[in-house]
Structures are given as C-alpha cells and as structure tokens.
PDB file of C-alpha atoms in Angstrom:
ATOM      1  CA  UNK A 117       0.000   0.000   0.000  1.00 41.00           C
ATOM      2  CA  UNK A 118       2.772   2.390   0.936  1.00 40.00           C
ATOM      3  CA  UNK A 119       4.657   1.478  -2.252  1.00 49.00           C
ATOM      4  CA  UNK A 120       1.596   2.309  -4.349  1.00 48.00           C
ATOM      5  CA  UNK A 121       1.136   5.582  -2.438  1.00 41.00           C
ATOM      6  CA  UNK A 122       4.753   6.626  -3.037  1.00 44.00           C
ATOM      7  CA  UNK A 123       4.517   5.594  -6.679  1.00 48.00           C
ATOM      8  CA  UNK A 124       1.369   7.673  -7.172  1.00 42.00           C
ATOM      9  CA  UNK A 125       2.996  10.824  -5.805  1.00 45.00           C
ATOM     10  CA  UNK A 126       6.201  10.335  -7.767  1.00 49.00           C
ATOM     11  CA  UNK A 127       8.245   8.826  -4.991  1.00 50.00           C
ATOM     12  CA  UNK A 128      11.338   6.760  -5.561  1.00 55.00           C
ATOM     13  CA  UNK A 129      10.514   3.405  -7.159  1.00 62.00           C
ATOM     14  CA  UNK A 130      12.470   0.214  -7.361  1.00 71.00           C
ATOM     15  CA  UNK A 131      12.828  -0.270 -11.111  1.00 75.00           C
ATOM     16  CA  UNK A 132      13.836  -3.895 -10.765  1.00 78.00           C
ATOM     17  CA  UNK A 133      10.862  -4.731  -8.555  1.00 83.00           C
ATOM     18  CA  UNK A 134       8.393  -2.823 -10.719  1.00 85.00           C
ATOM     19  CA  UNK A 135       9.605  -4.722 -13.776  1.00 83.00           C
ATOM     20  CA  UNK A 136       9.087  -8.032 -11.977  1.00 86.00           C
ATOM     21  CA  UNK A 137       5.611  -6.981 -10.864  1.00 90.00           C
ATOM     22  CA  UNK A 138       4.661  -6.033 -14.417  1.00 90.00           C
ATOM     23  CA  UNK A 139       5.888  -9.368 -15.767  1.00 90.00           C
ATOM     24  CA  UNK A 140       3.928 -11.272 -13.122  1.00 92.00           C
ATOM     25  CA  UNK A 141       0.766  -9.291 -13.939  1.00 93.00           C
ATOM     26  CA  UNK A 142       1.107  -9.922 -17.659  1.00 93.00           C
ATOM     27  CA  UNK A 143       1.623 -13.646 -17.151  1.00 93.00           C
ATOM     28  CA  UNK A 144      -1.447 -13.832 -14.955  1.00 94.00           C
ATOM     29  CA  UNK A 145      -3.460 -12.114 -17.695  1.00 94.00           C
ATOM     30  CA  UNK A 146      -2.120 -14.627 -20.218  1.00 94.00           C
ATOM     31  CA  UNK A 147      -3.384 -17.451 -18.015  1.00 95.00           C
ATOM     32  CA  UNK A 148      -6.865 -15.889 -18.047  1.00 95.00           C
ATOM     33  CA  UNK A 149      -6.686 -15.619 -21.824  1.00 94.00           C
ATOM     34  CA  UNK A 150      -5.821 -19.328 -22.002  1.00 94.00           C
ATOM     35  CA  UNK A 151      -8.937 -20.210 -20.075  1.00 95.00           C
ATOM     36  CA  UNK A 152     -11.143 -17.934 -22.158  1.00 95.00           C
ATOM     37  CA  UNK A 153      -9.721 -19.351 -25.386  1.00 95.00           C
ATOM     38  CA  UNK A 154     -10.586 -22.858 -24.226  1.00 95.00           C
ATOM     39  CA  UNK A 155     -14.144 -21.717 -23.435  1.00 95.00           C
ATOM     40  CA  UNK A 156     -14.595 -20.031 -26.836  1.00 95.00           C
ATOM     41  CA  UNK A 157     -13.223 -23.053 -28.651  1.00 95.00           C
ATOM     42  CA  UNK A 158     -15.702 -25.317 -26.870  1.00 95.00           C
ATOM     43  CA  UNK A 159     -18.490 -22.911 -27.800  1.00 94.00           C
ATOM     44  CA  UNK A 160     -17.425 -22.969 -31.449  1.00 94.00           C
ATOM     45  CA  UNK A 161     -17.416 -26.758 -31.459  1.00 95.00           C
ATOM     46  CA  UNK A 162     -20.882 -26.831 -29.838  1.00 94.00           C
ATOM     47  CA  UNK A 163     -22.387 -24.421 -32.410  1.00 91.00           C
ATOM     48  CA  UNK A 164     -20.852 -26.442 -35.204  1.00 93.00           C
ATOM     49  CA  UNK A 165     -22.430 -29.598 -33.784  1.00 93.00           C
ATOM     50  CA  UNK A 166     -25.851 -27.874 -33.686  1.00 89.00           C
ATOM     51  CA  UNK A 167     -25.493 -26.643 -37.266  1.00 91.00           C
ATOM     52  CA  UNK A 168     -24.770 -30.150 -38.510  1.00 91.00           C
ATOM     53  CA  UNK A 169     -27.604 -31.640 -36.493  1.00 91.00           C
ATOM     54  CA  UNK A 170     -30.157 -29.204 -37.979  1.00 90.00           C
ATOM     55  CA  UNK A 171     -28.709 -28.816 -41.470  1.00 88.00           C
ATOM     56  CA  UNK A 172     -31.406 -31.086 -43.005  1.00 85.00           C
ATOM     57  CA  UNK A 173     -34.383 -30.911 -40.651  1.00 88.00           C
ATOM     58  CA  UNK A 174     -34.242 -27.278 -39.405  1.00 90.00           C
ATOM     59  CA  UNK A 175     -32.262 -24.951 -41.630  1.00 88.00           C
ATOM     60  CA  UNK A 176     -33.107 -21.725 -39.674  1.00 91.00           C
ATOM     61  CA  UNK A 177     -31.693 -23.283 -36.494  1.00 90.00           C
ATOM     62  CA  UNK A 178     -28.616 -24.462 -38.385  1.00 90.00           C
ATOM     63  CA  UNK A 179     -28.108 -21.008 -39.848  1.00 92.00           C
ATOM     64  CA  UNK A 180     -28.403 -19.353 -36.424  1.00 91.00           C
ATOM     65  CA  UNK A 181     -25.850 -21.795 -35.029  1.00 91.00           C
ATOM     66  CA  UNK A 182     -23.449 -20.911 -37.834  1.00 93.00           C
ATOM     67  CA  UNK A 183     -23.896 -17.168 -37.122  1.00 93.00           C
ATOM     68  CA  UNK A 184     -23.082 -17.719 -33.460  1.00 93.00           C
ATOM     69  CA  UNK A 185     -20.107 -19.835 -34.487  1.00 92.00           C
ATOM     70  CA  UNK A 186     -18.766 -17.093 -36.770  1.00 94.00           C
ATOM     71  CA  UNK A 187     -19.194 -14.433 -34.065  1.00 94.00           C
ATOM     72  CA  UNK A 188     -17.402 -16.625 -31.549  1.00 93.00           C
ATOM     73  CA  UNK A 189     -14.549 -17.276 -34.009  1.00 93.00           C
ATOM     74  CA  UNK A 190     -14.098 -13.515 -34.483  1.00 95.00           C
ATOM     75  CA  UNK A 191     -13.992 -13.041 -30.725  1.00 94.00           C
ATOM     76  CA  UNK A 192     -11.407 -15.822 -30.492  1.00 94.00           C
ATOM     77  CA  UNK A 193      -9.273 -14.129 -33.177  1.00 95.00           C
ATOM     78  CA  UNK A 194      -9.375 -10.806 -31.290  1.00 95.00           C
ATOM     79  CA  UNK A 195      -8.403 -12.641 -28.100  1.00 94.00           C
ATOM     80  CA  UNK A 196      -5.503 -14.305 -29.861  1.00 93.00           C
ATOM     81  CA  UNK A 197      -4.339 -10.875 -31.053  1.00 94.00           C
ATOM     82  CA  UNK A 198      -4.462  -9.677 -27.456  1.00 94.00           C
ATOM     83  CA  UNK A 199      -2.441 -12.721 -26.428  1.00 93.00           C
ATOM     84  CA  UNK A 200       0.221 -11.858 -29.000  1.00 94.00           C
ATOM     85  CA  UNK A 201       0.499  -8.284 -27.704  1.00 94.00           C
ATOM     86  CA  UNK A 202       0.820  -9.437 -24.086  1.00 94.00           C
ATOM     87  CA  UNK A 203       3.458 -11.991 -24.998  1.00 93.00           C
ATOM     88  CA  UNK A 204       5.430  -9.280 -26.824  1.00 94.00           C
ATOM     89  CA  UNK A 205       5.259  -7.056 -23.744  1.00 93.00           C
ATOM     90  CA  UNK A 206       6.464  -9.890 -21.524  1.00 93.00           C
ATOM     91  CA  UNK A 207       9.386 -10.597 -23.832  1.00 93.00           C
ATOM     92  CA  UNK A 208      10.263  -6.899 -24.019  1.00 92.00           C
ATOM     93  CA  UNK A 209      10.127  -6.468 -20.247  1.00 91.00           C
ATOM     94  CA  UNK A 210      12.223  -9.572 -19.629  1.00 90.00           C
ATOM     95  CA  UNK A 211      14.793  -8.446 -22.175  1.00 90.00           C
ATOM     96  CA  UNK A 212      14.888  -4.922 -20.727  1.00 89.00           C
ATOM     97  CA  UNK A 213      15.227  -6.298 -17.206  1.00 87.00           C
ATOM     98  CA  UNK A 214      18.058  -8.572 -18.286  1.00 88.00           C
ATOM     99  CA  UNK A 215      19.816  -5.687 -20.040  1.00 90.00           C
ATOM    100  CA  UNK A 216      19.420  -3.480 -16.980  1.00 86.00           C
ATOM    101  CA  UNK A 217      20.904  -6.123 -14.690  1.00 87.00           C
ATOM    102  CA  UNK A 218      23.740  -6.673 -17.157  1.00 90.00           C
ATOM    103  CA  UNK A 219      24.495  -2.963 -17.266  1.00 89.00           C
ATOM    104  CA  UNK A 220      24.400  -2.780 -13.471  1.00 87.00           C
ATOM    105  CA  UNK A 221      26.905  -5.645 -13.268  1.00 91.00           C
ATOM    106  CA  UNK A 222      29.153  -3.983 -15.840  1.00 91.00           C
ATOM    107  CA  UNK A 223      28.954  -0.670 -14.008  1.00 90.00           C
ATOM    108  CA  UNK A 224      29.917  -2.399 -10.770  1.00 91.00           C
ATOM    109  CA  UNK A 225      32.861  -4.074 -12.499  1.00 90.00           C
ATOM    110  CA  UNK A 226      33.915  -0.726 -13.955  1.00 87.00           C
ATOM    111  CA  UNK A 227      33.876   0.827 -10.491  1.00 86.00           C
ATOM    112  CA  UNK A 228      35.988  -2.040  -9.178  1.00 87.00           C
ATOM    113  CA  UNK A 229      38.542  -1.476 -11.944  1.00 84.00           C
ATOM    114  CA  UNK A 230      38.680   2.211 -11.107  1.00 83.00           C
ATOM    115  CA  UNK A 231      39.311   1.373  -7.459  1.00 84.00           C
ATOM    116  CA  UNK A 232      42.088  -1.023  -8.431  1.00 84.00           C
ATOM    117  CA  UNK A 233      43.811   1.397 -10.769  1.00 80.00           C
ATOM    118  CA  UNK A 234      43.251   4.437  -8.566  1.00 80.00           C
ATOM    119  CA  UNK A 235      45.291   7.300  -9.937  1.00 76.00           C
ATOM    120  CA  UNK A 236      47.392   5.040 -12.111  1.00 79.00           C
ATOM    121  CA  UNK A 237      47.943   6.371 -15.637  1.00 81.00           C
ATOM    122  CA  UNK A 238      49.850   5.119 -18.651  1.00 85.00           C
ATOM    123  CA  UNK A 239      52.395   7.917 -18.171  1.00 85.00           C
ATOM    124  CA  UNK A 240      53.071   6.737 -14.632  1.00 83.00           C
ATOM    125  CA  UNK A 241      53.443   3.160 -15.855  1.00 84.00           C
ATOM    126  CA  UNK A 242      55.933   4.245 -18.535  1.00 88.00           C
ATOM    127  CA  UNK A 243      57.881   6.276 -15.981  1.00 88.00           C
ATOM    128  CA  UNK A 244      58.029   3.374 -13.541  1.00 86.00           C
ATOM    129  CA  UNK A 245      59.184   0.934 -16.224  1.00 90.00           C
ATOM    130  CA  UNK A 246      61.884   3.380 -17.335  1.00 91.00           C
ATOM    131  CA  UNK A 247      63.103   3.715 -13.756  1.00 91.00           C
ATOM    132  CA  UNK A 248      63.216  -0.071 -13.361  1.00 93.00           C
ATOM    133  CA  UNK A 249      65.215  -0.415 -16.578  1.00 92.00           C
ATOM    134  CA  UNK A 250      67.610   2.338 -15.478  1.00 91.00           C
ATOM    135  CA  UNK A 251      68.194   0.728 -12.092  1.00 91.00           C
ATOM    136  CA  UNK A 252      68.697  -2.692 -13.693  1.00 93.00           C
ATOM    137  CA  UNK A 253      71.315  -1.277 -16.049  1.00 91.00           C
ATOM    138  CA  UNK A 254      73.031   0.471 -13.133  1.00 90.00           C
ATOM    139  CA  UNK A 255      73.134  -2.775 -11.152  1.00 91.00           C
ATOM    140  CA  UNK A 256      74.746  -4.566 -14.096  1.00 90.00           C
ATOM    141  CA  UNK A 257      77.361  -1.846 -14.470  1.00 87.00           C
ATOM    142  CA  UNK A 258      78.157  -1.987 -10.759  1.00 87.00           C
ATOM    143  CA  UNK A 259      78.578  -5.781 -10.918  1.00 85.00           C
ATOM    144  CA  UNK A 260      80.944  -5.471 -13.885  1.00 82.00           C
ATOM    145  CA  UNK A 261      82.954  -2.761 -12.111  1.00 80.00           C
ATOM    146  CA  UNK A 262      83.304  -4.902  -8.995  1.00 80.00           C
ATOM    147  CA  UNK A 263      84.401  -7.923 -11.033  1.00 72.00           C
ATOM    148  CA  UNK A 264      86.970  -5.868 -12.969  1.00 67.00           C
ATOM    149  CA  UNK A 265      88.427  -4.426  -9.757  1.00 61.00           C
ATOM    150  CA  UNK A 266      89.009  -7.831  -8.164  1.00 61.00           C
ATOM    151  CA  UNK A 267      92.558  -8.177  -9.584  1.00 57.00           C
ATOM    152  CA  UNK A 268      93.364  -4.482  -9.815  1.00 58.00           C
ATOM    153  CA  UNK A 269      96.698  -3.458  -8.279  1.00 59.00           C
ATOM    154  CA  UNK A 270      98.190  -6.986  -8.638  1.00 59.00           C
ATOM    155  CA  UNK A 271     101.341  -7.172 -10.804  1.00 66.00           C
ATOM    156  CA  UNK A 272     101.261 -10.528 -12.594  1.00 69.00           C
ATOM    157  CA  UNK A 273     103.972 -11.601 -15.075  1.00 73.00           C
ATOM    158  CA  UNK A 274     102.439 -13.799 -17.736  1.00 78.00           C
ATOM    159  CA  UNK A 275     105.821 -15.375 -18.584  1.00 83.00           C
ATOM    160  CA  UNK A 276     106.268 -16.442 -14.973  1.00 80.00           C
ATOM    161  CA  UNK A 277     102.843 -18.058 -15.084  1.00 75.00           C
ATOM    162  CA  UNK A 278     103.769 -20.032 -18.217  1.00 81.00           C
ATOM    163  CA  UNK A 279     107.051 -21.201 -16.682  1.00 86.00           C
ATOM    164  CA  UNK A 280     105.325 -22.279 -13.469  1.00 85.00           C
ATOM    165  CA  UNK A 281     102.723 -24.180 -15.463  1.00 82.00           C
ATOM    166  CA  UNK A 282     105.479 -25.965 -17.420  1.00 85.00           C
ATOM    167  CA  UNK A 283     107.183 -27.022 -14.176  1.00 87.00           C
ATOM    168  CA  UNK A 284     103.900 -28.389 -12.838  1.00 86.00           C
ATOM    169  CA  UNK A 285     103.337 -30.368 -16.045  1.00 84.00           C
ATOM    170  CA  UNK A 286     106.853 -31.854 -15.869  1.00 88.00           C
ATOM    171  CA  UNK A 287     106.405 -32.837 -12.228  1.00 87.00           C
ATOM    172  CA  UNK A 288     103.104 -34.496 -13.041  1.00 86.00           C
ATOM    173  CA  UNK A 289     104.737 -36.379 -15.945  1.00 87.00           C
ATOM    174  CA  UNK A 290     107.570 -37.603 -13.758  1.00 87.00           C
ATOM    175  CA  UNK A 291     105.188 -38.837 -11.101  1.00 87.00           C
ATOM    176  CA  UNK A 292     103.159 -40.763 -13.664  1.00 84.00           C
ATOM    177  CA  UNK A 293     106.299 -42.299 -15.164  1.00 86.00           C
ATOM    178  CA  UNK A 294     107.509 -43.411 -11.754  1.00 83.00           C
ATOM    179  CA  UNK A 295     104.140 -44.993 -11.126  1.00 75.00           C
ATOM    180  CA  UNK A 296     104.371 -46.834 -14.458  1.00 67.00           C
ATOM    181  CA  UNK A 297     107.814 -48.281 -13.505  1.00 62.00           C
ATOM    182  CA  UNK A 298     106.331 -49.948 -10.423  1.00 60.00           C
ATOM    183  CA  UNK A 299     103.455 -51.620 -12.261  1.00 55.00           C
ATOM    184  CA  UNK A 300     103.804 -55.413 -11.671  1.00 56.00           C
ATOM    185  CA  UNK A 301     104.014 -57.626 -14.735  1.00 53.00           C
ATOM    186  CA  UNK A 302     102.089 -60.935 -14.691  1.00 51.00           C
ATOM    187  CA  UNK A 303     103.569 -63.441 -17.086  1.00 48.00           C
ATOM    188  CA  UNK A 304     101.727 -66.586 -18.147  1.00 50.00           C
ATOM    189  CA  UNK A 305     102.967 -69.892 -16.608  1.00 52.00           C
ATOM    190  CA  UNK A 306     105.277 -72.199 -18.579  1.00 51.00           C
ATOM    191  CA  UNK A 307     106.524 -69.941 -21.386  1.00 51.00           C
ATOM    192  CA  UNK A 308     108.267 -71.589 -24.308  1.00 49.00           C
ATOM    193  CA  UNK A 309     111.938 -70.993 -25.039  1.00 47.00           C
ATOM    194  CA  UNK A 310     111.071 -68.838 -27.998  1.00 44.00           C
ATOM    195  CA  UNK A 311     108.818 -66.626 -25.880  1.00 48.00           C
ATOM    196  CA  UNK A 312     111.535 -66.435 -23.150  1.00 49.00           C
ATOM    197  CA  UNK A 313     113.966 -65.143 -25.727  1.00 49.00           C
ATOM    198  CA  UNK A 314     111.495 -62.445 -26.874  1.00 48.00           C
ATOM    199  CA  UNK A 315     110.268 -61.325 -23.395  1.00 50.00           C
ATOM    200  CA  UNK A 316     112.715 -58.398 -22.753  1.00 52.00           C
ATOM    201  CA  UNK A 317     111.909 -56.862 -26.148  1.00 53.00           C
ATOM    202  CA  UNK A 318     108.141 -57.080 -25.457  1.00 56.00           C
ATOM    203  CA  UNK A 319     108.524 -55.442 -22.049  1.00 57.00           C
ATOM    204  CA  UNK A 320     110.534 -52.555 -23.492  1.00 60.00           C
ATOM    205  CA  UNK A 321     107.975 -51.989 -26.205  1.00 68.00           C
ATOM    206  CA  UNK A 322     105.170 -51.976 -23.583  1.00 71.00           C
ATOM    207  CA  UNK A 323     106.933 -49.391 -21.388  1.00 68.00           C
ATOM    208  CA  UNK A 324     107.659 -47.205 -24.406  1.00 72.00           C
ATOM    209  CA  UNK A 325     104.007 -47.332 -25.422  1.00 75.00           C
ATOM    210  CA  UNK A 326     102.860 -46.344 -21.901  1.00 72.00           C
ATOM    211  CA  UNK A 327     105.351 -43.447 -21.893  1.00 71.00           C
ATOM    212  CA  UNK A 328     103.987 -42.172 -25.220  1.00 72.00           C
ATOM    213  CA  UNK A 329     100.406 -42.391 -23.932  1.00 74.00           C
ATOM    214  CA  UNK A 330     101.304 -40.344 -20.827  1.00 69.00           C
ATOM    215  CA  UNK A 331     103.066 -37.730 -22.888  1.00 68.00           C
ATOM    216  CA  UNK A 332     100.113 -37.470 -25.262  1.00 69.00           C
ATOM    217  CA  UNK A 333      97.700 -37.112 -22.317  1.00 65.00           C
ATOM    218  CA  UNK A 334      99.754 -34.315 -20.749  1.00 62.00           C
ATOM    219  CA  UNK A 335     100.097 -32.519 -24.084  1.00 60.00           C
ATOM    220  CA  UNK A 336      96.272 -32.243 -24.424  1.00 55.00           C
TER     221      UNK A 336
END
C-alpha cells in the first residue's frame, strides 16, 4: 500500500521490482486468456455440432448456429491478437530487465577497476618501467665494475705463469712415469723358449708405449 502511495505521488521506485511486478501481472493475464480461449473453442465446437444436427431438418436453427459460431470465431481471433500483444510485452520487459541487470553488473565491475587502478595512468606506468630499466642497467654496471676491480693493483707476469705451469706439467709427468715403472708384470705360466727369448723386447715396447700415452695425455 505504501509502495503504491509513493509511486502515485512520484516517490522513488524500485525499477527492478516494478519490472518483476509487471511481468507477473502480464503472465497472470495470459493465463486468463488461455482459459477464455478454451471456453470459446468449446463454444465454437458446440455451435458447429448444432449446425450439422439441424442442417437437413431445421435450416433456420442451423443457420443461427453458424452465425453464433462465426461471431465466436471472431472473438477468439481478437483474443488471440491480445495474447500476441501481451506476450510481446512480456518478452520486451524480460529483455529490458536482463539488459538493466547486465548494465548494473558492468557498471559495478567498472567501479571495481577504477578502485584497483586508482590514480594510475599510462604515463606513470611508462615512468616506472623506465626507472626499473635504469636501475637494472646500473646494477649490471656496478657488478661489472666490482668484477673488474678484483685483480686491480696486482702485478702478474704472464711469462712467470707459463714457466710455473710448465714445471707443474713436468712434475706431473715424472710422477706418472715413476708410477708406471712400479706396475707389476704378470707373465703366463710355462713360457716356451722362444717366448723367453722375446720377453725383454716385449717389455721394453710396452713401457715405451705407456710413456707415449702419458706424454700425449699431458700434451692435451
């Protein structure tokens, strides 16, 4: 009652609720139209039955039944036109209500985006990214400067380094050769006289081959 009173005097109305109320009212009217259409259709069928029953024996009664049938059919056609208009209004209201709710949701999302971005602008983003790039470049330059200064002030003679490396290589070669001299040799049991005569030569060749392999390894 209060809602109707406020609506009558131009008070604030809930658009969403009023749209729902209108849709409910229209659908209720469509239900009444359904019932009336059923009644008119039964009446048309009844008049048609009377016209057929009296078509031979009582032509005036048959003609009157046909007139009533035609009048009822016209009324049914007008009612069907009304149904079409109401259905169009329901569809329009439902579509408008859906669009309004969609727009409200989009407006709410837009407000949320504004709150997230705040005073953020593309110029501020560009400035921030430029500052980040500048600081990153500075950090890289500082790292390179620190690495370059690690050996600053140290007088290193490259020739001395080469000579020291050569001495280390020679020492390593000597140690490996000494280790090769102490490798035990396992000879097969019961060698023939021919093999005994050739044994010293085979051992010398084996030692020479090991020496060459060590030298080749150290030269790599």
